[in-house]
mmCIF file of C-alpha atoms in Angstrom:
data_model
loop_
_atom_site.group_PDB
_atom_site.id
_atom_site.type_symbol
_atom_site.label_atom_id
_atom_site.label_comp_id
_atom_site.label_asym_id
_atom_site.label_seq_id
_atom_site.Cartn_x
_atom_site.Cartn_y
_atom_site.Cartn_z
ATOM 1 C CA UNK A 1 33.241 -6.148 -19.083
ATOM 2 C CA UNK A 2 35.869 -8.475 -20.396
ATOM 3 C CA UNK A 3 36.584 -11.637 -18.250
ATOM 4 C CA UNK A 4 39.698 -13.674 -18.780
ATOM 5 C CA UNK A 5 41.383 -16.372 -17.103
ATOM 6 C CA UNK A 6 44.825 -17.350 -18.032
ATOM 7 C CA UNK A 7 45.547 -21.200 -17.832
ATOM 8 C CA UNK A 8 49.196 -22.519 -17.007
ATOM 9 C CA UNK A 9 50.529 -25.197 -19.189
ATOM 10 C CA UNK A 10 49.135 -28.486 -18.332
ATOM 11 C CA UNK A 11 46.399 -27.029 -16.311
ATOM 12 C CA UNK A 12 42.790 -28.360 -16.967
ATOM 13 C CA UNK A 13 40.285 -25.553 -17.635
ATOM 14 C CA UNK A 14 37.342 -25.492 -15.340
ATOM 15 C CA UNK A 15 35.938 -23.711 -12.214
ATOM 16 C CA UNK A 16 34.682 -20.179 -11.751
ATOM 17 C CA UNK A 17 35.891 -16.760 -12.485
ATOM 18 C CA UNK A 18 34.254 -13.307 -11.687
ATOM 19 C CA UNK A 19 34.817 -9.716 -12.152
ATOM 20 C CA UNK A 20 33.039 -6.354 -11.345
ATOM 21 C CA UNK A 21 33.768 -3.202 -13.512
ATOM 22 C CA UNK A 22 34.022 0.247 -12.309
ATOM 23 C CA UNK A 23 30.419 1.002 -12.903
ATOM 24 C CA UNK A 24 29.253 -2.013 -11.124
ATOM 25 C CA UNK A 25 28.650 -4.514 -13.692
ATOM 26 C CA UNK A 26 29.336 -8.155 -12.572
ATOM 27 C CA UNK A 27 29.981 -11.279 -14.296
ATOM 28 C CA UNK A 28 30.551 -14.795 -13.243
ATOM 29 C CA UNK A 29 31.627 -17.676 -15.305
ATOM 30 C CA UNK A 30 32.029 -21.360 -15.062
ATOM 31 C CA UNK A 31 33.983 -23.369 -17.580
ATOM 32 C CA UNK A 32 33.643 -27.104 -17.862
ATOM 33 C CA UNK A 33 36.546 -29.242 -19.331
ATOM 34 C CA UNK A 34 36.349 -32.938 -20.724
ATOM 35 C CA UNK A 35 39.713 -34.284 -20.251
ATOM 36 C CA UNK A 36 42.358 -33.344 -23.069
ATOM 37 C CA UNK A 37 39.814 -31.955 -25.612
ATOM 38 C CA UNK A 38 39.810 -28.318 -24.103
ATOM 39 C CA UNK A 39 36.933 -26.211 -23.082
ATOM 40 C CA UNK A 40 33.547 -27.836 -24.128
ATOM 41 C CA UNK A 41 31.349 -25.114 -22.792
ATOM 42 C CA UNK A 42 31.025 -21.865 -20.674
ATOM 43 C CA UNK A 43 27.825 -20.756 -18.462
ATOM 44 C CA UNK A 44 27.904 -17.126 -17.607
ATOM 45 C CA UNK A 45 25.809 -14.758 -15.617
ATOM 46 C CA UNK A 46 26.001 -10.982 -15.982
ATOM 47 C CA UNK A 47 24.374 -8.676 -13.900
ATOM 48 C CA UNK A 48 24.505 -5.010 -13.757
ATOM 49 C CA UNK A 49 24.689 -4.031 -10.015
ATOM 50 C CA UNK A 50 25.423 -0.274 -10.542
ATOM 51 C CA UNK A 51 21.922 0.756 -9.524
ATOM 52 C CA UNK A 52 22.151 -1.336 -6.260
ATOM 53 C CA UNK A 53 25.445 0.266 -5.475
ATOM 54 C CA UNK A 54 23.980 3.808 -6.247
ATOM 55 C CA UNK A 55 20.888 3.042 -4.015
ATOM 56 C CA UNK A 56 23.417 1.613 -1.319
ATOM 57 C CA UNK A 57 25.319 4.962 -1.487
ATOM 58 C CA UNK A 58 22.124 7.044 -1.080
ATOM 59 C CA UNK A 59 20.988 4.965 1.877
ATOM 60 C CA UNK A 60 24.408 5.491 3.638
ATOM 61 C CA UNK A 61 24.058 9.273 2.931
ATOM 62 C CA UNK A 62 20.522 9.385 4.180
ATOM 63 C CA UNK A 63 21.556 7.646 7.336
ATOM 64 C CA UNK A 64 24.310 10.211 7.864
ATOM 65 C CA UNK A 65 21.892 13.034 7.399
ATOM 66 C CA UNK A 66 19.481 11.457 9.978
ATOM 67 C CA UNK A 67 21.990 11.180 12.405
ATOM 68 C CA UNK A 68 23.197 14.634 11.969
ATOM 69 C CA UNK A 69 19.507 15.929 12.339
ATOM 70 C CA UNK A 70 18.780 13.783 15.333
ATOM 71 C CA UNK A 71 21.762 15.216 17.052
ATOM 72 C CA UNK A 72 20.833 18.665 16.092
ATOM 73 C CA UNK A 73 17.221 18.082 17.479
ATOM 74 C CA UNK A 74 18.636 16.581 20.702
ATOM 75 C CA UNK A 75 21.001 19.755 21.129
ATOM 76 C CA UNK A 76 17.983 22.176 20.678
ATOM 77 C CA UNK A 77 15.760 20.265 22.873
ATOM 78 C CA UNK A 78 18.422 20.268 25.634
ATOM 79 C CA UNK A 79 19.153 23.926 25.365
ATOM 80 C CA UNK A 80 15.343 24.753 25.138
ATOM 81 C CA UNK A 81 14.694 22.486 28.064
ATOM 82 C CA UNK A 82 12.155 20.672 25.979
ATOM 83 C CA UNK A 83 11.065 17.071 25.607
ATOM 84 C CA UNK A 84 8.976 15.290 23.028
ATOM 85 C CA UNK A 85 6.418 12.605 23.154
ATOM 86 C CA UNK A 86 4.273 10.450 20.956
ATOM 87 C CA UNK A 87 0.616 8.868 21.587
ATOM 88 C CA UNK A 88 -0.590 5.922 19.997
ATOM 89 C CA UNK A 89 -4.288 6.915 20.654
ATOM 90 C CA UNK A 90 -5.486 3.494 19.459
ATOM 91 C CA UNK A 91 -3.611 1.245 22.080
ATOM 92 C CA UNK A 92 -3.320 4.114 24.581
ATOM 93 C CA UNK A 93 0.469 4.065 24.638
ATOM 94 C CA UNK A 94 2.607 7.080 25.115
ATOM 95 C CA UNK A 95 6.459 7.217 24.465
ATOM 96 C CA UNK A 96 8.369 9.964 26.106
ATOM 97 C CA UNK A 97 11.777 11.356 25.319
ATOM 98 C CA UNK A 98 14.397 11.467 27.872
ATOM 99 C CA UNK A 99 13.957 15.204 28.609
ATOM 100 C CA UNK A 100 10.266 14.423 29.608
ATOM 101 C CA UNK A 101 11.465 12.095 32.188
ATOM 102 C CA UNK A 102 13.982 14.237 33.485
ATOM 103 C CA UNK A 103 11.632 17.167 33.635
ATOM 104 C CA UNK A 104 9.077 15.089 35.488
ATOM 105 C CA UNK A 105 11.776 13.851 37.957
ATOM 106 C CA UNK A 106 10.983 10.245 36.859
ATOM 107 C CA UNK A 107 13.676 7.441 36.428
ATOM 108 C CA UNK A 108 13.676 6.488 32.579
ATOM 109 C CA UNK A 109 13.118 2.720 33.503
ATOM 110 C CA UNK A 110 9.727 3.434 35.189
ATOM 111 C CA UNK A 111 6.992 2.373 32.904
ATOM 112 C CA UNK A 112 4.713 5.585 32.229
ATOM 113 C CA UNK A 113 2.807 4.537 29.196
ATOM 114 C CA UNK A 114 -1.090 5.175 29.345
ATOM 115 C CA UNK A 115 -2.925 8.514 29.690
ATOM 116 C CA UNK A 116 -4.067 7.253 33.244
ATOM 117 C CA UNK A 117 -0.463 7.062 34.314
ATOM 118 C CA UNK A 118 0.212 10.498 32.995
ATOM 119 C CA UNK A 119 -2.964 11.747 34.575
ATOM 120 C CA UNK A 120 -1.655 10.996 37.948
ATOM 121 C CA UNK A 121 1.263 13.294 37.482
ATOM 122 C CA UNK A 122 -0.974 16.304 36.667
ATOM 123 C CA UNK A 123 -1.749 18.479 39.660
ATOM 124 C CA UNK A 124 -5.223 17.686 40.843
ATOM 125 C CA UNK A 125 -6.654 21.345 40.193
ATOM 126 C CA UNK A 126 -5.581 21.161 36.593
ATOM 127 C CA UNK A 127 -6.121 17.523 35.765
ATOM 128 C CA UNK A 128 -9.625 17.779 34.409
ATOM 129 C CA UNK A 129 -9.234 20.643 32.243
ATOM 130 C CA UNK A 130 -5.777 19.463 30.916
ATOM 131 C CA UNK A 131 -7.185 16.027 29.931
ATOM 132 C CA UNK A 132 -10.250 17.231 28.642
ATOM 133 C CA UNK A 133 -8.302 19.456 26.252
ATOM 134 C CA UNK A 134 -6.190 16.670 25.274
ATOM 135 C CA UNK A 135 -9.293 14.196 24.556
ATOM 136 C CA UNK A 136 -11.157 16.805 22.522
ATOM 137 C CA UNK A 137 -8.095 17.586 20.246
ATOM 138 C CA UNK A 138 -7.734 13.964 19.654
ATOM 139 C CA UNK A 139 -11.505 13.369 18.872
ATOM 140 C CA UNK A 140 -11.335 16.420 16.530
ATOM 141 C CA UNK A 141 -7.852 15.393 14.921
ATOM 142 C CA UNK A 142 -6.646 18.843 15.627
ATOM 143 C CA UNK A 143 -3.616 20.478 17.088
ATOM 144 C CA UNK A 144 -3.805 21.708 20.639
ATOM 145 C CA UNK A 145 -1.969 23.768 23.488
ATOM 146 C CA UNK A 146 -2.145 23.439 27.122
ATOM 147 C CA UNK A 147 -0.645 24.835 30.156
ATOM 148 C CA UNK A 148 -0.773 22.754 33.612
ATOM 149 C CA UNK A 149 1.082 21.881 36.635
ATOM 150 C CA UNK A 150 2.630 18.500 37.322
ATOM 151 C CA UNK A 151 3.867 17.181 40.748
ATOM 152 C CA UNK A 152 6.983 15.488 40.558
ATOM 153 C CA UNK A 153 7.908 12.229 42.368
ATOM 154 C CA UNK A 154 9.975 14.630 44.719
ATOM 155 C CA UNK A 155 7.028 16.827 45.616
ATOM 156 C CA UNK A 156 7.936 19.825 43.456
ATOM 157 C CA UNK A 157 5.474 21.499 41.366
ATOM 158 C CA UNK A 158 6.225 22.507 37.853
ATOM 159 C CA UNK A 159 4.466 24.223 35.089
ATOM 160 C CA UNK A 160 4.353 22.532 31.670
ATOM 161 C CA UNK A 161 3.341 23.963 28.243
ATOM 162 C CA UNK A 162 2.338 21.271 25.970
ATOM 163 C CA UNK A 163 1.777 21.612 22.134
ATOM 164 C CA UNK A 164 0.465 18.444 20.412
ATOM 165 C CA UNK A 165 -0.421 17.780 16.790
ATOM 166 C CA UNK A 166 -2.047 14.660 15.044
ATOM 167 C CA UNK A 167 0.280 12.555 12.866
#
């Protein structure tokens, strides 16, 4: 990397100059002058930022792939009339995808976050078994499957199949 600065006749040298080459190496120079005697010193910093640029490009590519995958996942869930959820067992907090809210006939802004909140939606004849299967699987740290009915807010009864696995 070559860094040059051309002075005009009568111009006093001094100030900063900088450059980055094609491979990402950077240099910054500062020249100091003492009157008519010319340059008396130069301080320079050179830093290769090529690896930083490569990592930045990899991050951009990874983000593009995540967005693409997320869009494909959403399309598959929509086509299959499926939803997803995650449960934080320690805090008893559940997060649902938009599709789960839609299947249960609940407005997205309704806070349904605990097992107790969800249990109220399970048909009374299925509630005890469905919750016992879920709790047993959590305790063992194993995947589980369950089928049960839910009663939507509009009174309609729907069958759900749930398959959960520990993270």
